[in-house]
Short mmCIF file of C-alpha atoms in Angstrom, two decimals:
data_model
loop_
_atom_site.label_atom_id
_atom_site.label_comp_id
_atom_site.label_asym_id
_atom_site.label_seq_id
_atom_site.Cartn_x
_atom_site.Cartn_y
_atom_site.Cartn_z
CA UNK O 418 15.98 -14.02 5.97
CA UNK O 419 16.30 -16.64 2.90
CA UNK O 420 12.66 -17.05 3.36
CA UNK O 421 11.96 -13.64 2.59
CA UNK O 422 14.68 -13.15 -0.48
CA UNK O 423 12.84 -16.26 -1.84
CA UNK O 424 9.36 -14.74 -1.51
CA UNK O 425 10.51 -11.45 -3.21
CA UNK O 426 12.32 -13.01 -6.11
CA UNK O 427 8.62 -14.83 -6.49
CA UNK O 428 7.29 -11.65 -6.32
CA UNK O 429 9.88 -9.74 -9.08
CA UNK O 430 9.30 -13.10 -11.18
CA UNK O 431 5.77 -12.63 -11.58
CA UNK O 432 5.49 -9.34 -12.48
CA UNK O 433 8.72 -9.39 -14.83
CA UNK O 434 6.64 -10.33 -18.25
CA UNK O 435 5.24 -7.29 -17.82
CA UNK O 436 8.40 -5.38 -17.85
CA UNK O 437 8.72 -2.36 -20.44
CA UNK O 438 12.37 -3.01 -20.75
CA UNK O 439 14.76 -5.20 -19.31
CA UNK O 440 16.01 -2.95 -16.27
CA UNK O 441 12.30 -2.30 -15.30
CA UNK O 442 9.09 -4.37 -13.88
CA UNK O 443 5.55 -2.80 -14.26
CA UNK O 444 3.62 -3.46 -10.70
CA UNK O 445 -0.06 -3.65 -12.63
CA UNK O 446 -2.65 -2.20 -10.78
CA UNK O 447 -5.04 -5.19 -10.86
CA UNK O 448 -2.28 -7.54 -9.68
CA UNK O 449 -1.59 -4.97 -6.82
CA UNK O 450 -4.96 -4.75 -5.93
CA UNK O 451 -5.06 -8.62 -6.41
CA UNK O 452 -2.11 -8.97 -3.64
CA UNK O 453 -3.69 -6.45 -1.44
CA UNK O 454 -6.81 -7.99 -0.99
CA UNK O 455 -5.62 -11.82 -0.51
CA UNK O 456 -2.45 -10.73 1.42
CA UNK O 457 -2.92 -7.61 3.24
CA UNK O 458 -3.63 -8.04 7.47
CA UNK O 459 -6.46 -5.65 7.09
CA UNK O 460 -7.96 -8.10 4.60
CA UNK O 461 -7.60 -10.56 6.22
CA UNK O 462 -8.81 -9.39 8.95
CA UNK O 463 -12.06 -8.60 7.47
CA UNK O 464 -12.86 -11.93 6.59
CA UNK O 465 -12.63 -12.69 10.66
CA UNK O 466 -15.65 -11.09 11.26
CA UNK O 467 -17.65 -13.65 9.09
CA UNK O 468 -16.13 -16.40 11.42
CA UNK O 469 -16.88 -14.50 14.62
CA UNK O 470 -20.47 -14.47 13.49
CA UNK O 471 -20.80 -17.46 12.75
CA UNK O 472 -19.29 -18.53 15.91
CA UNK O 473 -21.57 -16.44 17.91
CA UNK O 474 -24.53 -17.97 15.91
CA UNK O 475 -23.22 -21.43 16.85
CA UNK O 476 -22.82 -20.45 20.76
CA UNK O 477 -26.38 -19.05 20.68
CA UNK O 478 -27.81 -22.20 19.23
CA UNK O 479 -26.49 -24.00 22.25
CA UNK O 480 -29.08 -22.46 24.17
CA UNK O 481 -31.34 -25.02 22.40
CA UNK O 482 -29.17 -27.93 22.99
CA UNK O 483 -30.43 -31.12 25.14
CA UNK O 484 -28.90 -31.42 28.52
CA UNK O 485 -27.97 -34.17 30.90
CA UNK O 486 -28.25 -32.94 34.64
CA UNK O 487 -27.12 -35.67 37.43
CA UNK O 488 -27.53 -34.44 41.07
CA UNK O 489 -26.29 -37.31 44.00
CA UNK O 490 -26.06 -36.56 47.62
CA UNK O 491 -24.83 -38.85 50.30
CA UNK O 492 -24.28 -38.17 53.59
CA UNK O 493 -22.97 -41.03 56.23
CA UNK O 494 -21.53 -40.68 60.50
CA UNK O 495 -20.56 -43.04 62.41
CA UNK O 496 -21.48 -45.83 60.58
CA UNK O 497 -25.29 -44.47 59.93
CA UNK O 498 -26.46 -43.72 56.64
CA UNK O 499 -28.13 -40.61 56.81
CA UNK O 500 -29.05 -40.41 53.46
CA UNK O 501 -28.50 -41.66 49.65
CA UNK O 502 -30.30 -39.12 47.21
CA UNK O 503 -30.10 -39.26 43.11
CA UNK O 504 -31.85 -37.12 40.63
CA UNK O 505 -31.29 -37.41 37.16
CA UNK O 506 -32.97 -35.17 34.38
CA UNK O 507 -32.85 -34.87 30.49
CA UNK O 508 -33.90 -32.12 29.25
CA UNK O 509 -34.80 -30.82 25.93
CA UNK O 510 -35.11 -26.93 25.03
CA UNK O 511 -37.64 -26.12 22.46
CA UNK O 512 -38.60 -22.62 20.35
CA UNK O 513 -41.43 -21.12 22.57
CA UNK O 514 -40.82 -21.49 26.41
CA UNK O 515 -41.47 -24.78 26.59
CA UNK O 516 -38.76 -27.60 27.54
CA UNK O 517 -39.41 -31.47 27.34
CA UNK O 518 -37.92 -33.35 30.53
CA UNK O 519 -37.53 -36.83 31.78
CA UNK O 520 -36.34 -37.76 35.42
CA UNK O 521 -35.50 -40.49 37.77
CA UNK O 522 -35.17 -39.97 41.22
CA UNK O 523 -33.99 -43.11 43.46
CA UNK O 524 -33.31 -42.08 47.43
CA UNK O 525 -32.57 -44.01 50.25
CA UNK O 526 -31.55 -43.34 54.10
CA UNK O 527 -32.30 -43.62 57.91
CA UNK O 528 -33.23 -39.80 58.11
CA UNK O 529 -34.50 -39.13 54.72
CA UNK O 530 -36.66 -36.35 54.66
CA UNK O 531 -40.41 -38.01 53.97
CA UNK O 532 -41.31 -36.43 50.52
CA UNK O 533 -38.07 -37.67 48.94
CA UNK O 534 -39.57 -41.30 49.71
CA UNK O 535 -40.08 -43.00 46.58
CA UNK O 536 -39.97 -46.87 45.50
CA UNK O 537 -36.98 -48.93 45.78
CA UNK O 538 -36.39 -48.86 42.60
CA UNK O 539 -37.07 -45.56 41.93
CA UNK O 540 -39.22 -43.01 40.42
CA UNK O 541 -39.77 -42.29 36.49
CA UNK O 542 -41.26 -38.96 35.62
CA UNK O 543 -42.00 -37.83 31.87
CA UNK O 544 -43.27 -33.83 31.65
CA UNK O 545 -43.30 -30.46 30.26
CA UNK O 546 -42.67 -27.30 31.85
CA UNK O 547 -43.47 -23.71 30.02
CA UNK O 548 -43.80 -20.10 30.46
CA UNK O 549 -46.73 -18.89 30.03
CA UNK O 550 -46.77 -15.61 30.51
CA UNK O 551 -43.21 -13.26 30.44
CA UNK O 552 -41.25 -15.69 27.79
CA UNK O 553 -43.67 -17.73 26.28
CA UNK O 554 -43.13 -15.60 22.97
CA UNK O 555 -39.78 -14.12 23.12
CA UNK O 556 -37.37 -15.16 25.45
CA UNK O 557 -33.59 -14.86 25.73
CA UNK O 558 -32.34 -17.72 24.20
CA UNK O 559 -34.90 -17.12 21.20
CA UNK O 560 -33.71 -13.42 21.66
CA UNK O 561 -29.65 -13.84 21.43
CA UNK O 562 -31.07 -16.49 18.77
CA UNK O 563 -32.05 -14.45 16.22
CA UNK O 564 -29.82 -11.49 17.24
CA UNK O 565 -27.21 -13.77 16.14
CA UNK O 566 -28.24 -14.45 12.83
CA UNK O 567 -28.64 -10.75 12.18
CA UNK O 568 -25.32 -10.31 13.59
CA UNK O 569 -23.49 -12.87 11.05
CA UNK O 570 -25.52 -11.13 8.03
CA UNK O 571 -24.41 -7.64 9.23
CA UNK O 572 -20.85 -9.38 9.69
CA UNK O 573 -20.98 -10.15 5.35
CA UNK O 574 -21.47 -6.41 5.22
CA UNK O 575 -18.96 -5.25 7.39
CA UNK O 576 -16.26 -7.50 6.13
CA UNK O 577 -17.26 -6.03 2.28
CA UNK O 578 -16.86 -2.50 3.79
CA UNK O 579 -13.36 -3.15 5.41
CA UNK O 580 -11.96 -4.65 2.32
CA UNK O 581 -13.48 -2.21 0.63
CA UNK O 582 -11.83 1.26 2.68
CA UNK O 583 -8.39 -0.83 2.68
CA UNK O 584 -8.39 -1.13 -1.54
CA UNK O 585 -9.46 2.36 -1.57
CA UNK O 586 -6.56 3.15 0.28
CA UNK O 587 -4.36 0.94 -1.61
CA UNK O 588 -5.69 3.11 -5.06
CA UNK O 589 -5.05 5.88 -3.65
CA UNK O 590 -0.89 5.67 -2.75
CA UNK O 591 -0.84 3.84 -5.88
CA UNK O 592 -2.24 7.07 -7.85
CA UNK O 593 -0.26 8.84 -5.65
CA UNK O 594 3.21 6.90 -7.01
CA UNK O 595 2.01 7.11 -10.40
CA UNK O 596 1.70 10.63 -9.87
CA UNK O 597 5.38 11.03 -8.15
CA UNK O 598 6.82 8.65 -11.06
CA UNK O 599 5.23 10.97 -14.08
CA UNK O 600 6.66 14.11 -12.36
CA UNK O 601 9.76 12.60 -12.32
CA UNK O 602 9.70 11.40 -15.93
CA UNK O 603 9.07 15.12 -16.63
CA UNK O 604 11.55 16.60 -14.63
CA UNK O 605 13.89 14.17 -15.92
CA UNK O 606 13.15 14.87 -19.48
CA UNK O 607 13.41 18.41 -19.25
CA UNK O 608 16.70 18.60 -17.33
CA UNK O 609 18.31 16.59 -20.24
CA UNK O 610 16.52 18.64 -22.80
CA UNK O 611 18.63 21.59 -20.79
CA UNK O 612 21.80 20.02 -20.75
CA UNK O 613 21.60 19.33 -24.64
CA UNK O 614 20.75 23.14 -25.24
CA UNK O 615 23.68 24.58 -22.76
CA UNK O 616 25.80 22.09 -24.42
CA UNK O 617 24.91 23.88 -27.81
CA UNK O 618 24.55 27.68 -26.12
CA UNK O 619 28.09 26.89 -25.11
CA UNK O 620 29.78 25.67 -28.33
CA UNK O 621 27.51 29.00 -29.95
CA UNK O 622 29.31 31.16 -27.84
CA UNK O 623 32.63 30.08 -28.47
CA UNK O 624 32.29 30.89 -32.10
CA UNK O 625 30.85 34.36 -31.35
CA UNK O 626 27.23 33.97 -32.37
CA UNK O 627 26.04 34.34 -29.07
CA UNK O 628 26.91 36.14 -26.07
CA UNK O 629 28.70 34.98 -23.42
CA UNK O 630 26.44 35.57 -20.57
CA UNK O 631 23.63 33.14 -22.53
CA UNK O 632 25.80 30.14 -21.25
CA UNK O 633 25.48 31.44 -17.33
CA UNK O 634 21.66 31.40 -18.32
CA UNK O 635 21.66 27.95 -19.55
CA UNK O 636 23.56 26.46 -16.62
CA UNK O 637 21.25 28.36 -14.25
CA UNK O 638 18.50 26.51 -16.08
CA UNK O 639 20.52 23.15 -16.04
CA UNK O 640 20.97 23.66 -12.53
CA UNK O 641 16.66 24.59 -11.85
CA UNK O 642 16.17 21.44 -13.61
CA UNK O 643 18.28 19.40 -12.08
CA UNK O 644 16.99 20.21 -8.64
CA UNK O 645 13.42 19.96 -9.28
CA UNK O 646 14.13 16.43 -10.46
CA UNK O 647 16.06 15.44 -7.43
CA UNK O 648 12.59 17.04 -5.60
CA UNK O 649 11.10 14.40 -7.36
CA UNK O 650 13.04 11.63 -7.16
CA UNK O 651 12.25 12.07 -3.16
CA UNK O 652 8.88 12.65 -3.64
CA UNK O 653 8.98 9.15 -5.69
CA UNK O 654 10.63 7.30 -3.24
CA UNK O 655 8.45 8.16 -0.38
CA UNK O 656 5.49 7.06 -2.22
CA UNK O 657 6.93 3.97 -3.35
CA UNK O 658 7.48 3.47 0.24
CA UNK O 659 3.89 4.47 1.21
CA UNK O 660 2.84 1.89 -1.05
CA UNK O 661 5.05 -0.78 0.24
CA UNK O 662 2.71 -0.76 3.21
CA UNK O 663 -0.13 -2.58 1.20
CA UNK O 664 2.24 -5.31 -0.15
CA UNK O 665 2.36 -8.39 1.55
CA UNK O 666 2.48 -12.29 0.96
CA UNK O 667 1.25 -15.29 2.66
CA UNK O 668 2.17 -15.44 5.87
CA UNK O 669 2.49 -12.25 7.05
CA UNK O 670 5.63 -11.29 5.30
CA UNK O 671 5.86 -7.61 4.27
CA UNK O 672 7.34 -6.92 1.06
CA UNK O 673 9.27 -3.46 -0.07
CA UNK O 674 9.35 -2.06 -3.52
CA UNK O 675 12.47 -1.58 -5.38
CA UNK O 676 13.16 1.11 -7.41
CA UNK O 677 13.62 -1.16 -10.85
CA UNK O 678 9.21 -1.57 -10.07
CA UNK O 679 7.18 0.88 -12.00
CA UNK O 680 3.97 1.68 -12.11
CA UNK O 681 1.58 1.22 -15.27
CA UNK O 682 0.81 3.98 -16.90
CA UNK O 683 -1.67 3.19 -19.58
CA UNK O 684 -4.04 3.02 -16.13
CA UNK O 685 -7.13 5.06 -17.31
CA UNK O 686 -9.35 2.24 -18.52
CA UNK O 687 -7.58 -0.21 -16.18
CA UNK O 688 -8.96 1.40 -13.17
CA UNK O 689 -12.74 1.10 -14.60
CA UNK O 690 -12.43 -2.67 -15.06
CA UNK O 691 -10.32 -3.47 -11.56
CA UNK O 692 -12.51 -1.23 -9.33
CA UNK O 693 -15.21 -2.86 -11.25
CA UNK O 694 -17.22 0.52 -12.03
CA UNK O 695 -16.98 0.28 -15.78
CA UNK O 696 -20.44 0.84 -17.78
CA UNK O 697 -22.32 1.69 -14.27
CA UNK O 698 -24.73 4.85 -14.56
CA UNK O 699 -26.29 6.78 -12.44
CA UNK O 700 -29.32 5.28 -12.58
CA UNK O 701 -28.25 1.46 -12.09
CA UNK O 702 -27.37 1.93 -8.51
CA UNK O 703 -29.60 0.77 -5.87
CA UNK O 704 -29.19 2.32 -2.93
CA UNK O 705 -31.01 -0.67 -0.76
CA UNK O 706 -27.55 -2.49 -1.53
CA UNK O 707 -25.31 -0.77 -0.40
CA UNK O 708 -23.32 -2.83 2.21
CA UNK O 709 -23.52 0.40 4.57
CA UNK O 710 -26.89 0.57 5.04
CA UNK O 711 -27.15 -3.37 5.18
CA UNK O 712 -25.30 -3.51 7.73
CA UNK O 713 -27.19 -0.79 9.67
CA UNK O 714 -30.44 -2.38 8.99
CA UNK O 715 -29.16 -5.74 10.64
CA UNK O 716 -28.16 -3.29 13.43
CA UNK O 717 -31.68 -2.01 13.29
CA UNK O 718 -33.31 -5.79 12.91
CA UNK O 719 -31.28 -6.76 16.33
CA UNK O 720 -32.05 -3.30 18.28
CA UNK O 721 -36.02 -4.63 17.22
CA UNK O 722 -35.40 -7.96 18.69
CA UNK O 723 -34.16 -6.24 21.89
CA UNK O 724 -37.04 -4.55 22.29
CA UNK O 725 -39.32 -6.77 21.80
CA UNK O 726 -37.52 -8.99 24.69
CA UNK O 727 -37.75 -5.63 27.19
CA UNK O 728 -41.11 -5.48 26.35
CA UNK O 729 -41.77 -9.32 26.83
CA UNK O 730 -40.39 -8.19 30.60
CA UNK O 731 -43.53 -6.07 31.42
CA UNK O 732 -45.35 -9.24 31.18
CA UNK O 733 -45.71 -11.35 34.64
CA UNK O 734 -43.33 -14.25 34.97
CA UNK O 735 -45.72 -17.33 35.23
CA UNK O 736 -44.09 -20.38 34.82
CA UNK O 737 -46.40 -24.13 34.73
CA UNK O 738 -44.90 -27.67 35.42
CA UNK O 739 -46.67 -31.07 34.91
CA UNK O 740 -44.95 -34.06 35.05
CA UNK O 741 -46.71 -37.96 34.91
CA UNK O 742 -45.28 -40.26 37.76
CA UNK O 743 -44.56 -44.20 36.86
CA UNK O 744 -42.15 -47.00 38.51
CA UNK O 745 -42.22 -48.79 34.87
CA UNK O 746 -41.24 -46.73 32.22
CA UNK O 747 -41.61 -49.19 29.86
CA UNK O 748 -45.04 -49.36 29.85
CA UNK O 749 -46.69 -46.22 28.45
CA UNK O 750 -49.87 -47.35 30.28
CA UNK O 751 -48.82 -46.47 33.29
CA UNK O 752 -48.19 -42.52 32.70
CA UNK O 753 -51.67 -41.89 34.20
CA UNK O 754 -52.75 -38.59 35.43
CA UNK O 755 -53.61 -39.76 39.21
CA UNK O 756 -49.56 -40.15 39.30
CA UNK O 757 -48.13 -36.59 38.94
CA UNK O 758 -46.09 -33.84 39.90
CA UNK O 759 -46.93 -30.55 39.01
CA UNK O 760 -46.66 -26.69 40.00
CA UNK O 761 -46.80 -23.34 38.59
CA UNK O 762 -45.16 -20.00 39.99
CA UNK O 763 -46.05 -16.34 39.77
CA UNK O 764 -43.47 -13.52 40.04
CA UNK O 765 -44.34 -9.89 39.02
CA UNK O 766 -42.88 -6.49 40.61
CA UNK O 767 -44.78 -3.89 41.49
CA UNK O 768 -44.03 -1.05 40.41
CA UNK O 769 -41.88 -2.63 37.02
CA UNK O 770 -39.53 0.44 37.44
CA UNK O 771 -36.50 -1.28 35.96
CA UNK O 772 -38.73 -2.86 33.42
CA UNK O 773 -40.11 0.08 31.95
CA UNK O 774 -36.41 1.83 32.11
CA UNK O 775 -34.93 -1.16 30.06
CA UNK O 776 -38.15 -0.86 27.13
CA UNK O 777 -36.98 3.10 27.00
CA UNK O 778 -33.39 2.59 26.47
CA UNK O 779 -33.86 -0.07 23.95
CA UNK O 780 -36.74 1.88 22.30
CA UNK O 781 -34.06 4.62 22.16
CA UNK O 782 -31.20 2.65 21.13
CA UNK O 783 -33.23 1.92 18.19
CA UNK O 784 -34.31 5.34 17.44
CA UNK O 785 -30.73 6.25 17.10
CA UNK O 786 -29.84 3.62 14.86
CA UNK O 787 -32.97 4.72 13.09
CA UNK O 788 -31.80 8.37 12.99
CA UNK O 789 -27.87 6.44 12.04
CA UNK O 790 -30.07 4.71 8.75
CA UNK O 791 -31.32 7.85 7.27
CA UNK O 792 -28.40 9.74 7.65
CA UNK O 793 -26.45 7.50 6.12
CA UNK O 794 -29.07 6.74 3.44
CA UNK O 795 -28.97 10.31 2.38
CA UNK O 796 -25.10 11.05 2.46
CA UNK O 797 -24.71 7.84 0.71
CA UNK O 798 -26.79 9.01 -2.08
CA UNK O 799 -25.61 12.55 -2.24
CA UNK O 800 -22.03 12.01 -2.13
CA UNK O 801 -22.91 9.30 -5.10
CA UNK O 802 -24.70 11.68 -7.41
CA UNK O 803 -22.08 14.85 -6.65
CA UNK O 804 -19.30 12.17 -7.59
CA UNK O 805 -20.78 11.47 -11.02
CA UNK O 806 -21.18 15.33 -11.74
CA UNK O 807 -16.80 15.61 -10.49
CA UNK O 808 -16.59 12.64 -12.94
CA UNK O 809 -17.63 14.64 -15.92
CA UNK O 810 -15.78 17.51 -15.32
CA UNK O 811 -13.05 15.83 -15.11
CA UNK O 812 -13.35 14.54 -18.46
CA UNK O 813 -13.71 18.01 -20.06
CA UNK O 814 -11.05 19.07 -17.85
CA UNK O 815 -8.77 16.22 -18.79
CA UNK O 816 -9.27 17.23 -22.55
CA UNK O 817 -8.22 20.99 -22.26
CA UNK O 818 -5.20 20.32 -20.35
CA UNK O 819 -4.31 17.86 -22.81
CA UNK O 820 -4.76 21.16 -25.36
CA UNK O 821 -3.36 23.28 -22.94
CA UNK O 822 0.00 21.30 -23.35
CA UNK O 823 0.09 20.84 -26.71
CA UNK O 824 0.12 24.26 -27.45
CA UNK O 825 2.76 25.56 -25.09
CA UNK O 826 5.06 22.63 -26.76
CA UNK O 827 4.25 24.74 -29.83
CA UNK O 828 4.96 27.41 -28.28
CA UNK O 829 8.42 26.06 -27.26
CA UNK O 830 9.46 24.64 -30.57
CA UNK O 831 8.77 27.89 -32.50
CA UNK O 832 10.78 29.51 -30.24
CA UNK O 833 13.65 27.30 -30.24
CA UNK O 834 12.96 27.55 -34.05
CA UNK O 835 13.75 31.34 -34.25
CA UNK O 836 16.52 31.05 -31.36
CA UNK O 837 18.22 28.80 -34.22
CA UNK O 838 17.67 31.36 -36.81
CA UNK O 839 18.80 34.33 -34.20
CA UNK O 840 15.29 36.18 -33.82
CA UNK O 841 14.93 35.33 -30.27
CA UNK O 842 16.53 34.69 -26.93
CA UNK O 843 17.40 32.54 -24.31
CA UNK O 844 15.17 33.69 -22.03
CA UNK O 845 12.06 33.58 -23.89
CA UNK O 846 13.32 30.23 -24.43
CA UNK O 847 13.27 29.51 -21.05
CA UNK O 848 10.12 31.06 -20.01
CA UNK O 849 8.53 28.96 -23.05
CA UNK O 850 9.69 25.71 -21.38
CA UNK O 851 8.58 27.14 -17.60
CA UNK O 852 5.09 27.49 -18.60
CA UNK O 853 5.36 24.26 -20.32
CA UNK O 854 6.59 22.32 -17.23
CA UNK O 855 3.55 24.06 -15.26
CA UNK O 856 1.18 22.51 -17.65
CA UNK O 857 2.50 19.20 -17.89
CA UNK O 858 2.64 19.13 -13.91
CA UNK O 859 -0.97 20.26 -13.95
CA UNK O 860 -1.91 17.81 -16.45
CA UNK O 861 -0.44 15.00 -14.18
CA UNK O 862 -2.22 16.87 -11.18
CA UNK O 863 -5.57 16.87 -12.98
CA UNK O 864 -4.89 13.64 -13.95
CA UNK O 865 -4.49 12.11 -10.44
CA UNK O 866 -7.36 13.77 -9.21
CA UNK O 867 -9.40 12.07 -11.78
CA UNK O 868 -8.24 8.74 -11.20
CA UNK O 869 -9.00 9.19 -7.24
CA UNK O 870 -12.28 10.40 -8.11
CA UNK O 871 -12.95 7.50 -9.56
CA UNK O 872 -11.38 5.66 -6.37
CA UNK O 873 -13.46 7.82 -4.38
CA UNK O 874 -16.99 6.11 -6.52
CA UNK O 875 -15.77 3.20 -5.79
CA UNK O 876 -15.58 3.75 -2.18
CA UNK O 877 -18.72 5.25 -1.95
CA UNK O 878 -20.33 2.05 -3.87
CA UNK O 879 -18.79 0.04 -1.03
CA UNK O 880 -18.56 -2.80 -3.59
CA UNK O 881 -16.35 -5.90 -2.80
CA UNK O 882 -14.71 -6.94 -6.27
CA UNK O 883 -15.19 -10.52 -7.19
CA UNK O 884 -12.42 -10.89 -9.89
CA UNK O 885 -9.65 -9.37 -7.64
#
């Protein structure tokens, strides 16, 4: 429990510079985005699947490794030595099929079988055997190989893509508190902008210049205000807590937001520079990068490499052996070819039912990831260029809502102005200000849809950002 009051006073400490006064701390966007992306279990959970493919391409290298085989059977009743029987072999693995061994054999016994015979002190062999038929190009271990490096490529991808969908989540609950903390700034404003004007309406009507009755209207609209800002003061604090699921610190420790945290609100260039989509056009975006279809071309790459294997499969399985014979190793004289032990063996079915059946699944399996590649290609790029086109509306719609509410607070303050000098009423007054709240709501509305627009390019770039 110390542990964590300790991390969060770390937490209010670095943000409190920022601070707009001394009762409140500004959360910055970039820093958020900064936590989320070093801290948050989704984050760091992305950055596992580099690891895992790296560890598979480790595993599948160890099909290549050298290996030390020992094989010793003895077998001894009643005080008769049936027989004594050793067979070492090193063997090395190489790229096409073919594998490098050495041997010694060294058996001994009273019923040994005859064709184990060999000298007393044993038998030497240096050879090669291959495949030279199914597996002499493509084989598994060359197969799960190379599958593996695609894999730990596609694995960069994915892991940009993952950190990627968990900042664009992150934007959008922080939009979505900025949002929730500007609504309540407005309702807040305009229920004290009420109680000063009932506060006057009353004193008015207690010297006679208004009636009565004005001062139920007032309250009523004290009252309206009042409750649409405690409507937003919820609103607020369920976002704040919506966002409190993306902040985190080392070690797993979950932090929560407290309600002296505030969101920055000068956040319109901000967003360009964090989300690291400022000064990119239309035109500079190549689609070929786009982690998305990276990672499905890996996919593809792999699916190729699978095929080729089932393919390999149709081929007959002949597999050749050759291995010189000496009882002195050290001399490389005596590997002569009159001393050897060699073989070959032939396996093929018949009918290659299963054979075939494997090449058409894989042959579809890439198909489909084909079909997957395309698809995605073309959404990708549609959902790009229609983003762009919601971008620019925005903008124009940004600026007349911005007009929009300037002249309704016109609207408002001449009316208050002739309310002062008699030549209007309360509830024009109040109507004035209703239309007014509707456009400053809208223009927060509009305004949030705008910045998760921009989240939304962001997403659809699938870009990772480096300076986060």
């Amino acid at each position: 429990m110390m542990r964590n009051s300790l991390c969060y006073l770390f937490f209010v400490c670095v943000y409190f510079l920022n601070g707009q006064t001394k009762d409140t701390v500004v959360l910055n966007f970039n820093e958020y985005l900064g936590f989320v992306k070093k801290y948050h279990p989704i984050a760091k959970q992305a950055e596992l699947t580099i690891a895992i493919g790296q560890a598979n391409l480790m595993k599948s290298r160890g099909g290549f490794d050298p290996k030390i085989e020992v094989d010793f059977d003895t077998k001894e009743f009643k005080g008769t030595e049936y027989y004594d029987r050793l067979n070492a072999a090193f063997k090395i693995p190489t790229w096409y099929g073919v594998t490098l061994k050495g041997t010694f054999e060294q058996n001994d016994g009273v019923y040994l079988n005859p064709e184990s015979t060999v000298p007393e002190d044993g038998l030497y062999a240096a050879g090669v055997s291959m495949s030279v038929g199914q597996g002499l190009w493509i084989n598994e271990r060359m197969a799960t190989l190379k599958q593996a490096k695609f894999f730990r490529e596609q694995s960069i991808a994915d892991r940009d893509l993952l950190i990627n969908e968990i900042l664009y989540q992150a934007s959008l609950a922080y939009f979505d508190w900025l949002q929730a903390y500007n609504e309540s700034k407005i309702f807040d404003n305009f229920y004290e902008n009420a109680k000063v004007r009932f506060k006057g309406v009353k004193q008015s009507a207690a010297s006679g210049q208004v009636a009565a009755i004005d001062t139920v209207e007032a309250k009523i609209a004290v009252q309206d205000r009042l409750l649409n800002f405690e409507q937003a003061k919820v609103r607020l604090m369920n976002t704040s807590l919506q966002l409190s699921n993306f902040l985190w610190l080392n070690d797993n420790i979950p932090l929560e937001l407290q309600e002296n945290v505030i969101p920055d609100e000068n956040l319109n260039k901000e967003i360009d520079i964090t989300l690291e989509i400022l000064g990119v056009p239309l035109d500079s975006f190549t689609i070929e990068n786009h982690p998305k279809l990276k990672s499905l071309d890996f996919k593809i790459k792999a699916l190729n490499v699978d095929k080729n294997l089932k393919a390999n499969k149709l081929l007959p399985k002949i597999d050749v052996e050759y291995n010189f014979l000496t009882e002195t190793p050290a001399l490389i004289n005596s590997l002569q070819t009159p001393n050897y032990k060699g073989g070959i063996t032939f396996q093929v079915p018949l009918f290659l039912r299963k054979e075939r059946g494997d090449l058409k699944l894989a042959k579809f399996k890439l198909q489909d990831a084909e079909f997957d590649f395309k698809n995605a290609e073309i959404s990708i790029k549609n959902k790009i260029i229609a983003i762009y086109k919601e971008l620019d509306s925005f903008e124009i719609q940004n600026s007349l809502i911005d007009e929009i509410v300037q002249n309704y607070t016109t609207l408002l303050l001449a009316e208050e102005r002739k309310f002062s000098f008699g030549e209007s009423s309360l509830f024009l007054i109040n109507s004035r200000e209703s239309k007014l709240i509707d456009a400053e709501l809208k223009k927060n509305q509009v305004q949030n849809k705008f910045f998760e627009a921009k989240a939304k390019l962001f997403n659809s770039l699938a870009s990772n950002p480096k300076n986060l």
